[in-house]
Amino acid sequence: PVVSENGVLVKVLYSCISAGTEIMGVNESGKSIVKKAMEQPEKVKKTLNMLKNQGLGVVLNKVKDMESGKPTGYSASGVIIGLGKNIKDLKIGDRVACAGAGIANHAEYIDVPRSLVMRVPNGLNMDLASTVTVGGIAMQGVRRADLRLGEIAAVIGMGIMGQLVVQMLKASGCKVIGIDIDDRRLDIAKKTGCDFTINSSKLNIIKEADKITEGFGVDAAIITASSNSNQILSQAFNMCRRKGKVVLVGVVGNEYKREDMYQKELDFIISTSYGPGRYDPTYEEKCIDYPYAYVRWTENRNMEEYLKLLSEKKINLKPLIERVYPLDEAAKA
């Protein structure tokens, strides 16, 4: 690609595959436009409104765009080989990590807006730095939980995201309960510092959490699982103490019972991707930063901090990386 005025051109060295997210995207790409419409009636309504207000041409272009192939990938690391005219604080040759779906693609060269580029600290290997986006998503979930030293959290789902959330909570001085249906994942969590682990296919996680917390319940439950089940949400609510909170980072069934939340007066919080600035074109494309004093942790600052934690060895990624593939095995990967 040609470098944009607010971006940098990066030669990619490593591109991170987050299997759950990307397989979901690949599966979606194989569906016909009619099937997509049937599964997302709210978008059909939006399209009809667009037809009414903006005309047939705009709608046809949108549909054509939906049917065309899209690049995959959203987390990479590499070296800057070109600078946009508005970039003053980076230079050619800098080692950087890059984020963003449709931007930090699985590609040899990517054009990335400055707001989604983070310097890689000295001494940090580039393969580890390529996980920057996954780290940013995990960190935003931890920030939304807003837990304090000594508090107890349950993390539901011990995939890559859950594993990172556990390690960040431990670095913050929290006690952590890791929950999954896969013993292998729970073993990894134990090795990287998780205080308690529960296999939810074998034990009642609400009763187990009650035992661990002496009947009070956890201060927060962070959901990092990917499932269509509504049960996960219900379990998370029932594990919490009075006035506790549930933070949704992953994707689960979205039906909930009022009685699960009402008596304890629980907070239900959504964590949006990498943090403040996400999906804001003024921030991401025009690269107009939010004031540091008012928005301490933007998506860029979240991801910079994640890279620092990696470089300081406060997060251990080695047990989480399943395999590194050469470029010519990309399809297999």
mmCIF file of C-alpha atoms in Angstrom:
data_model
loop_
_atom_site.group_PDB
_atom_site.id
_atom_site.type_symbol
_atom_site.label_atom_id
_atom_site.label_comp_id
_atom_site.label_asym_id
_atom_site.label_seq_id
_atom_site.Cartn_x
_atom_site.Cartn_y
_atom_site.Cartn_z
ATOM 1 C CA PRO A 1 0.000 0.000 0.000
ATOM 2 C CA VAL A 2 0.913 3.666 -0.373
ATOM 3 C CA VAL A 3 1.602 5.327 2.977
ATOM 4 C CA SER A 4 -1.202 7.648 4.158
ATOM 5 C CA GLU A 5 -0.505 11.156 5.457
ATOM 6 C CA ASN A 6 -1.309 10.192 9.089
ATOM 7 C CA GLY A 7 0.234 6.734 8.857
ATOM 8 C CA VAL A 8 3.405 4.701 8.613
ATOM 9 C CA LEU A 9 4.313 1.965 6.145
ATOM 10 C CA VAL A 10 5.454 -1.153 7.985
ATOM 11 C CA LYS A 11 7.285 -4.224 6.718
ATOM 12 C CA VAL A 12 5.696 -6.995 8.794
ATOM 13 C CA LEU A 13 7.956 -9.457 10.615
ATOM 14 C CA TYR A 14 5.303 -11.323 12.638
ATOM 15 C CA SER A 15 1.508 -11.423 12.410
ATOM 16 C CA CYS A 16 -0.492 -12.906 15.283
ATOM 17 C CA ILE A 17 -3.343 -15.361 14.695
ATOM 18 C CA SER A 18 -5.995 -15.258 17.402
ATOM 19 C CA ALA A 19 -7.771 -18.451 16.375
ATOM 20 C CA GLY A 20 -11.232 -17.922 17.897
ATOM 21 C CA THR A 21 -11.793 -14.432 16.467
ATOM 22 C CA GLU A 22 -10.362 -15.220 13.056
ATOM 23 C CA ILE A 23 -12.111 -18.546 12.499
ATOM 24 C CA MET A 24 -15.376 -16.743 13.270
ATOM 25 C CA GLY A 25 -14.491 -14.200 10.563
ATOM 26 C CA VAL A 26 -13.578 -16.893 8.033
ATOM 27 C CA ASN A 27 -16.865 -18.722 8.692
ATOM 28 C CA GLU A 28 -18.797 -15.471 8.190
ATOM 29 C CA SER A 29 -17.055 -14.855 4.861
ATOM 30 C CA GLY A 30 -18.460 -18.095 3.417
ATOM 31 C CA LYS A 31 -22.095 -17.077 3.993
ATOM 32 C CA SER A 32 -24.263 -15.649 1.240
ATOM 33 C CA ILE A 33 -25.566 -12.093 1.519
ATOM 34 C CA VAL A 34 -29.099 -13.514 2.022
ATOM 35 C CA LYS A 35 -28.018 -15.702 4.942
ATOM 36 C CA LYS A 36 -26.181 -12.794 6.532
ATOM 37 C CA ALA A 37 -29.330 -10.690 6.185
ATOM 38 C CA MET A 38 -31.504 -13.391 7.798
ATOM 39 C CA GLU A 39 -29.121 -13.645 10.749
ATOM 40 C CA GLN A 40 -28.892 -9.867 11.231
ATOM 41 C CA PRO A 41 -32.364 -8.356 10.724
ATOM 42 C CA GLU A 42 -31.301 -5.115 12.440
ATOM 43 C CA LYS A 43 -28.827 -4.492 9.591
ATOM 44 C CA VAL A 44 -31.576 -5.069 7.014
ATOM 45 C CA LYS A 45 -33.606 -2.316 8.704
ATOM 46 C CA LYS A 46 -30.558 -0.046 8.662
ATOM 47 C CA THR A 47 -30.048 -0.779 4.947
ATOM 48 C CA LEU A 48 -33.672 0.080 4.138
ATOM 49 C CA ASN A 49 -33.273 3.403 5.940
ATOM 50 C CA MET A 50 -30.087 4.021 3.961
ATOM 51 C CA LEU A 51 -31.961 3.251 0.735
ATOM 52 C CA LYS A 52 -34.618 5.798 1.683
ATOM 53 C CA ASN A 53 -32.177 8.520 2.736
ATOM 54 C CA GLN A 54 -29.104 8.011 0.523
ATOM 55 C CA GLY A 55 -30.343 6.225 -2.584
ATOM 56 C CA LEU A 56 -29.818 2.926 -4.375
ATOM 57 C CA GLY A 57 -26.233 3.595 -5.493
ATOM 58 C CA VAL A 58 -24.894 3.884 -1.932
ATOM 59 C CA VAL A 59 -26.707 0.688 -0.870
ATOM 60 C CA LEU A 60 -25.420 -1.299 -3.868
ATOM 61 C CA ASN A 61 -21.853 -0.224 -3.082
ATOM 62 C CA LYS A 62 -22.290 -1.360 0.529
ATOM 63 C CA VAL A 63 -23.669 -4.752 -0.543
ATOM 64 C CA LYS A 64 -20.860 -5.164 -3.075
ATOM 65 C CA ASP A 65 -18.355 -4.402 -0.314
ATOM 66 C CA MET A 66 -19.969 -7.039 1.966
ATOM 67 C CA GLU A 67 -19.711 -9.696 -0.735
ATOM 68 C CA SER A 68 -16.083 -8.987 -1.606
ATOM 69 C CA GLY A 69 -13.151 -10.702 0.089
ATOM 70 C CA LYS A 70 -11.584 -8.986 3.079
ATOM 71 C CA PRO A 71 -8.076 -9.250 4.512
ATOM 72 C CA THR A 72 -7.754 -11.024 7.855
ATOM 73 C CA GLY A 73 -5.537 -10.277 10.822
ATOM 74 C CA TYR A 74 -5.464 -7.446 13.329
ATOM 75 C CA SER A 75 -2.226 -7.689 15.308
ATOM 76 C CA ALA A 76 1.312 -7.494 13.913
ATOM 77 C CA SER A 77 4.859 -6.282 14.465
ATOM 78 C CA GLY A 78 7.459 -4.999 12.045
ATOM 79 C CA VAL A 79 9.821 -2.231 10.983
ATOM 80 C CA ILE A 80 8.863 1.210 9.615
ATOM 81 C CA ILE A 81 9.965 1.710 6.007
ATOM 82 C CA GLY A 82 7.866 4.785 5.127
ATOM 83 C CA LEU A 83 6.438 7.832 6.919
ATOM 84 C CA GLY A 84 3.301 9.870 6.172
ATOM 85 C CA LYS A 85 3.774 13.634 5.864
ATOM 86 C CA ASN A 86 2.171 14.317 9.279
ATOM 87 C CA ILE A 87 4.343 11.865 11.231
ATOM 88 C CA LYS A 88 6.996 13.669 13.284
ATOM 89 C CA ASP A 89 7.682 11.391 16.269
ATOM 90 C CA LEU A 90 8.705 8.164 14.511
ATOM 91 C CA LYS A 91 11.517 7.410 12.082
ATOM 92 C CA ILE A 92 12.334 4.850 9.385
ATOM 93 C CA GLY A 93 13.842 1.753 10.969
ATOM 94 C CA ASP A 94 11.825 1.989 14.210
ATOM 95 C CA ARG A 95 10.504 -1.335 15.535
ATOM 96 C CA VAL A 96 6.756 -1.097 16.047
ATOM 97 C CA ALA A 97 3.657 -3.115 16.903
ATOM 98 C CA CYS A 98 0.458 -2.449 14.946
ATOM 99 C CA ALA A 99 -3.239 -2.964 15.659
ATOM 100 C CA GLY A 100 -6.629 -2.852 13.976
ATOM 101 C CA ALA A 101 -8.904 -5.130 11.955
ATOM 102 C CA GLY A 102 -8.579 -4.319 8.264
ATOM 103 C CA ILE A 103 -5.330 -2.463 9.023
ATOM 104 C CA ALA A 104 -2.784 -4.733 10.751
ATOM 105 C CA ASN A 105 -3.524 -7.480 8.245
ATOM 106 C CA HIS A 106 -1.742 -10.775 7.626
ATOM 107 C CA ALA A 107 0.334 -9.134 4.905
ATOM 108 C CA GLU A 108 3.935 -8.360 4.065
ATOM 109 C CA TYR A 109 3.398 -4.576 4.109
ATOM 110 C CA ILE A 110 0.736 -2.577 5.972
ATOM 111 C CA ASP A 111 -0.193 1.105 6.136
ATOM 112 C CA VAL A 112 -1.170 1.897 9.750
ATOM 113 C CA PRO A 113 -2.512 5.165 11.261
ATOM 114 C CA ARG A 114 -0.214 6.630 13.927
ATOM 115 C CA SER A 115 -2.846 6.092 16.657
ATOM 116 C CA LEU A 116 -2.630 2.318 16.101
ATOM 117 C CA VAL A 117 1.179 2.121 16.075
ATOM 118 C CA MET A 118 3.174 1.459 19.265
ATOM 119 C CA ARG A 119 6.965 1.481 19.681
ATOM 120 C CA VAL A 120 8.411 -1.881 20.723
ATOM 121 C CA PRO A 121 10.556 -1.517 23.879
ATOM 122 C CA ASN A 122 14.255 -2.358 23.593
ATOM 123 C CA GLY A 123 14.932 -6.007 24.328
ATOM 124 C CA LEU A 124 11.408 -7.252 23.554
ATOM 125 C CA ASN A 125 11.308 -9.899 20.819
ATOM 126 C CA MET A 126 9.196 -9.010 17.794
ATOM 127 C CA ASP A 127 7.267 -12.296 17.850
ATOM 128 C CA LEU A 128 5.923 -11.436 21.320
ATOM 129 C CA ALA A 129 5.227 -7.829 20.282
ATOM 130 C CA SER A 130 2.944 -9.072 17.493
ATOM 131 C CA THR A 131 0.323 -9.993 20.145
ATOM 132 C CA VAL A 132 -0.203 -6.292 20.949
ATOM 133 C CA THR A 133 -3.891 -6.143 19.946
ATOM 134 C CA VAL A 134 -4.873 -9.199 21.967
ATOM 135 C CA GLY A 135 -3.048 -7.640 24.924
ATOM 136 C CA GLY A 136 -4.884 -4.349 24.442
ATOM 137 C CA ILE A 137 -8.283 -6.081 24.472
ATOM 138 C CA ALA A 138 -7.383 -7.984 27.661
ATOM 139 C CA MET A 139 -6.094 -4.830 29.341
ATOM 140 C CA GLN A 140 -9.243 -2.846 28.584
ATOM 141 C CA GLY A 141 -11.314 -5.635 30.169
ATOM 142 C CA VAL A 142 -9.162 -5.423 33.310
ATOM 143 C CA ARG A 143 -9.483 -1.623 33.396
ATOM 144 C CA ARG A 144 -13.275 -1.839 33.057
ATOM 145 C CA ALA A 145 -13.371 -4.211 36.038
ATOM 146 C CA ASP A 146 -11.501 -1.548 38.065
ATOM 147 C CA LEU A 147 -10.354 -4.020 40.720
ATOM 148 C CA ARG A 148 -8.143 -3.081 43.656
ATOM 149 C CA LEU A 149 -5.287 -4.725 45.543
ATOM 150 C CA GLY A 150 -6.484 -7.891 47.301
ATOM 151 C CA GLU A 151 -9.870 -8.149 45.565
ATOM 152 C CA ILE A 152 -11.039 -11.432 44.021
ATOM 153 C CA ALA A 153 -11.961 -11.879 40.353
ATOM 154 C CA ALA A 154 -13.336 -14.817 38.415
ATOM 155 C CA VAL A 155 -12.209 -15.075 34.790
ATOM 156 C CA ILE A 156 -14.544 -17.243 32.700
ATOM 157 C CA GLY A 157 -12.804 -18.631 29.600
ATOM 158 C CA MET A 158 -9.106 -19.533 29.626
ATOM 159 C CA GLY A 159 -8.280 -18.959 25.970
ATOM 160 C CA ILE A 160 -5.517 -16.477 25.066
ATOM 161 C CA MET A 161 -7.639 -13.517 26.249
ATOM 162 C CA GLY A 162 -8.515 -15.097 29.580
ATOM 163 C CA GLN A 163 -4.908 -16.131 30.206
ATOM 164 C CA LEU A 164 -3.720 -12.561 29.655
ATOM 165 C CA VAL A 165 -6.473 -11.141 31.877
ATOM 166 C CA VAL A 166 -5.427 -13.542 34.673
ATOM 167 C CA GLN A 167 -1.782 -12.447 34.461
ATOM 168 C CA MET A 168 -2.701 -8.740 34.405
ATOM 169 C CA LEU A 169 -4.934 -9.144 37.452
ATOM 170 C CA LYS A 170 -2.139 -10.969 39.276
ATOM 171 C CA ALA A 171 0.257 -8.142 38.388
ATOM 172 C CA SER A 172 -2.312 -5.756 39.948
ATOM 173 C CA GLY A 173 -2.333 -7.659 43.246
ATOM 174 C CA CYS A 174 -5.684 -9.426 42.826
ATOM 175 C CA LYS A 175 -6.635 -13.008 43.638
ATOM 176 C CA VAL A 176 -7.948 -14.841 40.577
ATOM 177 C CA ILE A 177 -10.219 -17.815 39.901
ATOM 178 C CA GLY A 178 -9.790 -19.231 36.375
ATOM 179 C CA ILE A 179 -12.746 -21.116 34.870
ATOM 180 C CA ASP A 180 -12.873 -23.256 31.724
ATOM 181 C CA ILE A 181 -14.037 -26.662 30.444
ATOM 182 C CA ASP A 182 -10.524 -27.572 29.238
ATOM 183 C CA ASP A 183 -8.084 -28.973 31.832
ATOM 184 C CA ARG A 184 -5.091 -28.194 29.595
ATOM 185 C CA ARG A 185 -5.956 -24.500 29.584
ATOM 186 C CA LEU A 186 -6.503 -24.553 33.350
ATOM 187 C CA ASP A 187 -3.066 -26.144 33.837
ATOM 188 C CA ILE A 188 -1.463 -23.315 31.846
ATOM 189 C CA ALA A 189 -3.312 -20.761 33.996
ATOM 190 C CA LYS A 190 -1.991 -22.425 37.180
ATOM 191 C CA LYS A 191 1.576 -22.342 35.857
ATOM 192 C CA THR A 192 1.328 -18.617 35.089
ATOM 193 C CA GLY A 193 0.021 -17.694 38.548
ATOM 194 C CA CYS A 194 -3.754 -18.246 38.716
ATOM 195 C CA ASP A 195 -4.700 -18.794 42.399
ATOM 196 C CA PHE A 196 -7.643 -21.170 41.846
ATOM 197 C CA THR A 197 -8.926 -23.079 38.803
ATOM 198 C CA ILE A 198 -12.343 -24.676 38.264
ATOM 199 C CA ASN A 199 -13.439 -26.993 35.442
ATOM 200 C CA SER A 200 -17.040 -25.886 34.865
ATOM 201 C CA SER A 201 -17.930 -29.169 33.116
ATOM 202 C CA LYS A 202 -17.091 -31.087 36.299
ATOM 203 C CA LEU A 203 -17.955 -28.753 39.187
ATOM 204 C CA ASN A 204 -20.637 -26.210 40.100
ATOM 205 C CA ILE A 205 -18.691 -22.983 39.662
ATOM 206 C CA ILE A 206 -21.093 -20.892 41.789
ATOM 207 C CA LYS A 207 -20.690 -23.242 44.782
ATOM 208 C CA GLU A 208 -16.930 -23.419 44.279
ATOM 209 C CA ALA A 209 -16.623 -19.622 44.103
ATOM 210 C CA ASP A 210 -18.702 -19.386 47.308
ATOM 211 C CA LYS A 211 -16.247 -21.703 49.077
ATOM 212 C CA ILE A 212 -13.237 -19.713 47.885
ATOM 213 C CA THR A 213 -14.775 -16.357 48.919
ATOM 214 C CA GLU A 214 -16.215 -17.656 52.224
ATOM 215 C CA GLY A 215 -19.751 -17.146 50.976
ATOM 216 C CA PHE A 216 -19.395 -13.510 49.894
ATOM 217 C CA GLY A 217 -18.939 -13.998 46.138
ATOM 218 C CA VAL A 218 -16.314 -12.524 43.825
ATOM 219 C CA ASP A 219 -15.797 -8.778 43.480
ATOM 220 C CA ALA A 220 -16.008 -9.082 39.685
ATOM 221 C CA ALA A 221 -16.503 -11.741 37.038
ATOM 222 C CA ILE A 222 -14.772 -11.094 33.703
ATOM 223 C CA ILE A 223 -16.150 -13.117 30.793
ATOM 224 C CA THR A 224 -13.545 -13.894 28.124
ATOM 225 C CA ALA A 225 -15.316 -16.981 26.743
ATOM 226 C CA SER A 226 -16.800 -17.339 23.261
ATOM 227 C CA SER A 227 -20.118 -19.220 23.328
ATOM 228 C CA ASN A 228 -23.766 -18.939 22.315
ATOM 229 C CA SER A 229 -24.853 -20.077 25.780
ATOM 230 C CA ASN A 230 -26.881 -17.719 27.992
ATOM 231 C CA GLN A 231 -25.873 -19.819 31.006
ATOM 232 C CA ILE A 232 -22.425 -18.196 31.222
ATOM 233 C CA LEU A 233 -23.920 -14.757 31.834
ATOM 234 C CA SER A 234 -26.253 -16.145 34.498
ATOM 235 C CA GLN A 235 -23.400 -17.969 36.231
ATOM 236 C CA ALA A 236 -21.268 -14.842 36.225
ATOM 237 C CA PHE A 237 -24.034 -12.816 37.898
ATOM 238 C CA ASN A 238 -24.633 -15.517 40.498
ATOM 239 C CA MET A 239 -20.926 -15.735 41.403
ATOM 240 C CA CYS A 240 -20.690 -12.054 42.325
ATOM 241 C CA ARG A 241 -20.995 -10.475 45.744
ATOM 242 C CA ARG A 242 -23.611 -7.822 46.427
ATOM 243 C CA LYS A 243 -22.740 -4.631 44.507
ATOM 244 C CA GLY A 244 -20.245 -6.606 42.390
ATOM 245 C CA LYS A 245 -19.827 -6.364 38.636
ATOM 246 C CA VAL A 246 -19.718 -8.488 35.506
ATOM 247 C CA VAL A 247 -17.495 -7.388 32.613
ATOM 248 C CA LEU A 248 -18.132 -8.814 29.143
ATOM 249 C CA VAL A 249 -14.979 -9.023 27.016
ATOM 250 C CA GLY A 250 -15.860 -12.134 24.977
ATOM 251 C CA VAL A 251 -19.000 -13.070 23.050
ATOM 252 C CA VAL A 252 -21.740 -15.049 24.816
ATOM 253 C CA GLY A 253 -25.520 -15.448 24.616
ATOM 254 C CA ASN A 254 -27.079 -12.084 25.408
ATOM 255 C CA GLU A 255 -30.273 -13.058 27.213
ATOM 256 C CA TYR A 256 -30.188 -12.368 30.935
ATOM 257 C CA LYS A 257 -32.619 -12.679 33.842
ATOM 258 C CA ARG A 258 -33.426 -9.539 35.810
ATOM 259 C CA GLU A 259 -33.518 -11.529 39.057
ATOM 260 C CA ASP A 260 -29.875 -12.564 38.565
ATOM 261 C CA MET A 261 -28.868 -8.891 38.843
ATOM 262 C CA TYR A 262 -31.596 -7.072 40.755
ATOM 263 C CA GLN A 263 -31.308 -8.244 44.361
ATOM 264 C CA LYS A 264 -27.527 -7.814 44.471
ATOM 265 C CA GLU A 265 -27.691 -4.519 42.503
ATOM 266 C CA LEU A 266 -24.932 -5.693 40.162
ATOM 267 C CA ASP A 267 -23.235 -3.654 37.448
ATOM 268 C CA PHE A 268 -23.068 -5.156 33.949
ATOM 269 C CA ILE A 269 -20.244 -3.599 31.953
ATOM 270 C CA ILE A 270 -19.252 -3.969 28.297
ATOM 271 C CA SER A 271 -15.582 -3.708 27.388
ATOM 272 C CA THR A 272 -15.084 -2.305 23.905
ATOM 273 C CA SER A 273 -12.075 -3.756 22.190
ATOM 274 C CA TYR A 274 -8.768 -1.968 22.842
ATOM 275 C CA GLY A 275 -10.102 1.014 24.822
ATOM 276 C CA PRO A 276 -11.071 4.695 24.426
ATOM 277 C CA GLY A 277 -10.614 5.810 20.827
ATOM 278 C CA ARG A 278 -11.792 2.531 19.292
ATOM 279 C CA TYR A 279 -14.288 3.071 16.459
ATOM 280 C CA ASP A 280 -13.789 6.858 16.634
ATOM 281 C CA PRO A 281 -12.544 7.978 13.186
ATOM 282 C CA THR A 282 -11.360 11.317 14.608
ATOM 283 C CA TYR A 283 -9.003 9.422 16.897
ATOM 284 C CA GLU A 284 -8.086 6.417 14.745
ATOM 285 C CA GLU A 285 -7.940 7.876 11.239
ATOM 286 C CA LYS A 286 -7.247 11.584 11.802
ATOM 287 C CA CYS A 287 -4.984 10.696 14.755
ATOM 288 C CA ILE A 288 -6.283 13.431 17.051
ATOM 289 C CA ASP A 289 -5.388 12.155 20.520
ATOM 290 C CA TYR A 290 -7.569 12.448 23.627
ATOM 291 C CA PRO A 291 -6.025 14.710 26.320
ATOM 292 C CA TYR A 292 -3.809 12.682 28.664
ATOM 293 C CA ALA A 293 -5.225 14.417 31.750
ATOM 294 C CA TYR A 294 -8.814 13.450 30.893
ATOM 295 C CA VAL A 295 -8.409 10.085 29.151
ATOM 296 C CA ARG A 296 -5.457 8.468 30.894
ATOM 297 C CA TRP A 297 -5.738 5.136 29.077
ATOM 298 C CA THR A 298 -6.553 5.425 25.390
ATOM 299 C CA GLU A 299 -6.287 2.337 23.161
ATOM 300 C CA ASN A 300 -2.766 3.377 22.157
ATOM 301 C CA ARG A 301 -1.642 3.908 25.749
ATOM 302 C CA ASN A 302 -3.219 0.580 26.776
ATOM 303 C CA MET A 303 -1.252 -1.277 24.112
ATOM 304 C CA GLU A 304 1.982 0.591 24.914
ATOM 305 C CA GLU A 305 1.580 -0.482 28.546
ATOM 306 C CA TYR A 306 0.992 -4.092 27.498
ATOM 307 C CA LEU A 307 4.288 -4.067 25.573
ATOM 308 C CA LYS A 308 6.052 -2.671 28.673
ATOM 309 C CA LEU A 309 4.598 -5.482 30.818
ATOM 310 C CA LEU A 310 5.937 -7.998 28.288
ATOM 311 C CA SER A 311 9.378 -6.391 28.227
ATOM 312 C CA GLU A 312 9.481 -6.359 32.055
ATOM 313 C CA LYS A 313 8.502 -10.069 32.041
ATOM 314 C CA LYS A 314 5.388 -9.386 34.121
ATOM 315 C CA ILE A 315 3.417 -11.326 31.499
ATOM 316 C CA ASN A 316 4.597 -14.750 30.367
ATOM 317 C CA LEU A 317 3.496 -15.449 26.784
ATOM 318 C CA LYS A 318 5.600 -18.510 26.065
ATOM 319 C CA PRO A 319 3.064 -21.114 27.317
ATOM 320 C CA LEU A 320 0.323 -19.381 25.280
ATOM 321 C CA ILE A 321 1.932 -19.434 21.830
ATOM 322 C CA GLU A 322 0.937 -22.751 20.266
ATOM 323 C CA ARG A 323 3.176 -22.540 17.213
ATOM 324 C CA VAL A 324 5.052 -20.183 14.884
ATOM 325 C CA TYR A 325 4.503 -20.827 11.160
ATOM 326 C CA PRO A 326 6.637 -19.658 8.229
ATOM 327 C CA LEU A 327 4.880 -17.472 5.680
ATOM 328 C CA ASP A 328 4.440 -20.235 3.103
ATOM 329 C CA GLU A 329 2.311 -22.207 5.627
ATOM 330 C CA ALA A 330 -0.120 -19.323 6.207
ATOM 331 C CA ALA A 331 -3.164 -21.203 4.905
ATOM 332 C CA LYS A 332 -2.349 -24.185 7.098
ATOM 333 C CA ALA A 333 -1.893 -21.881 10.100
#
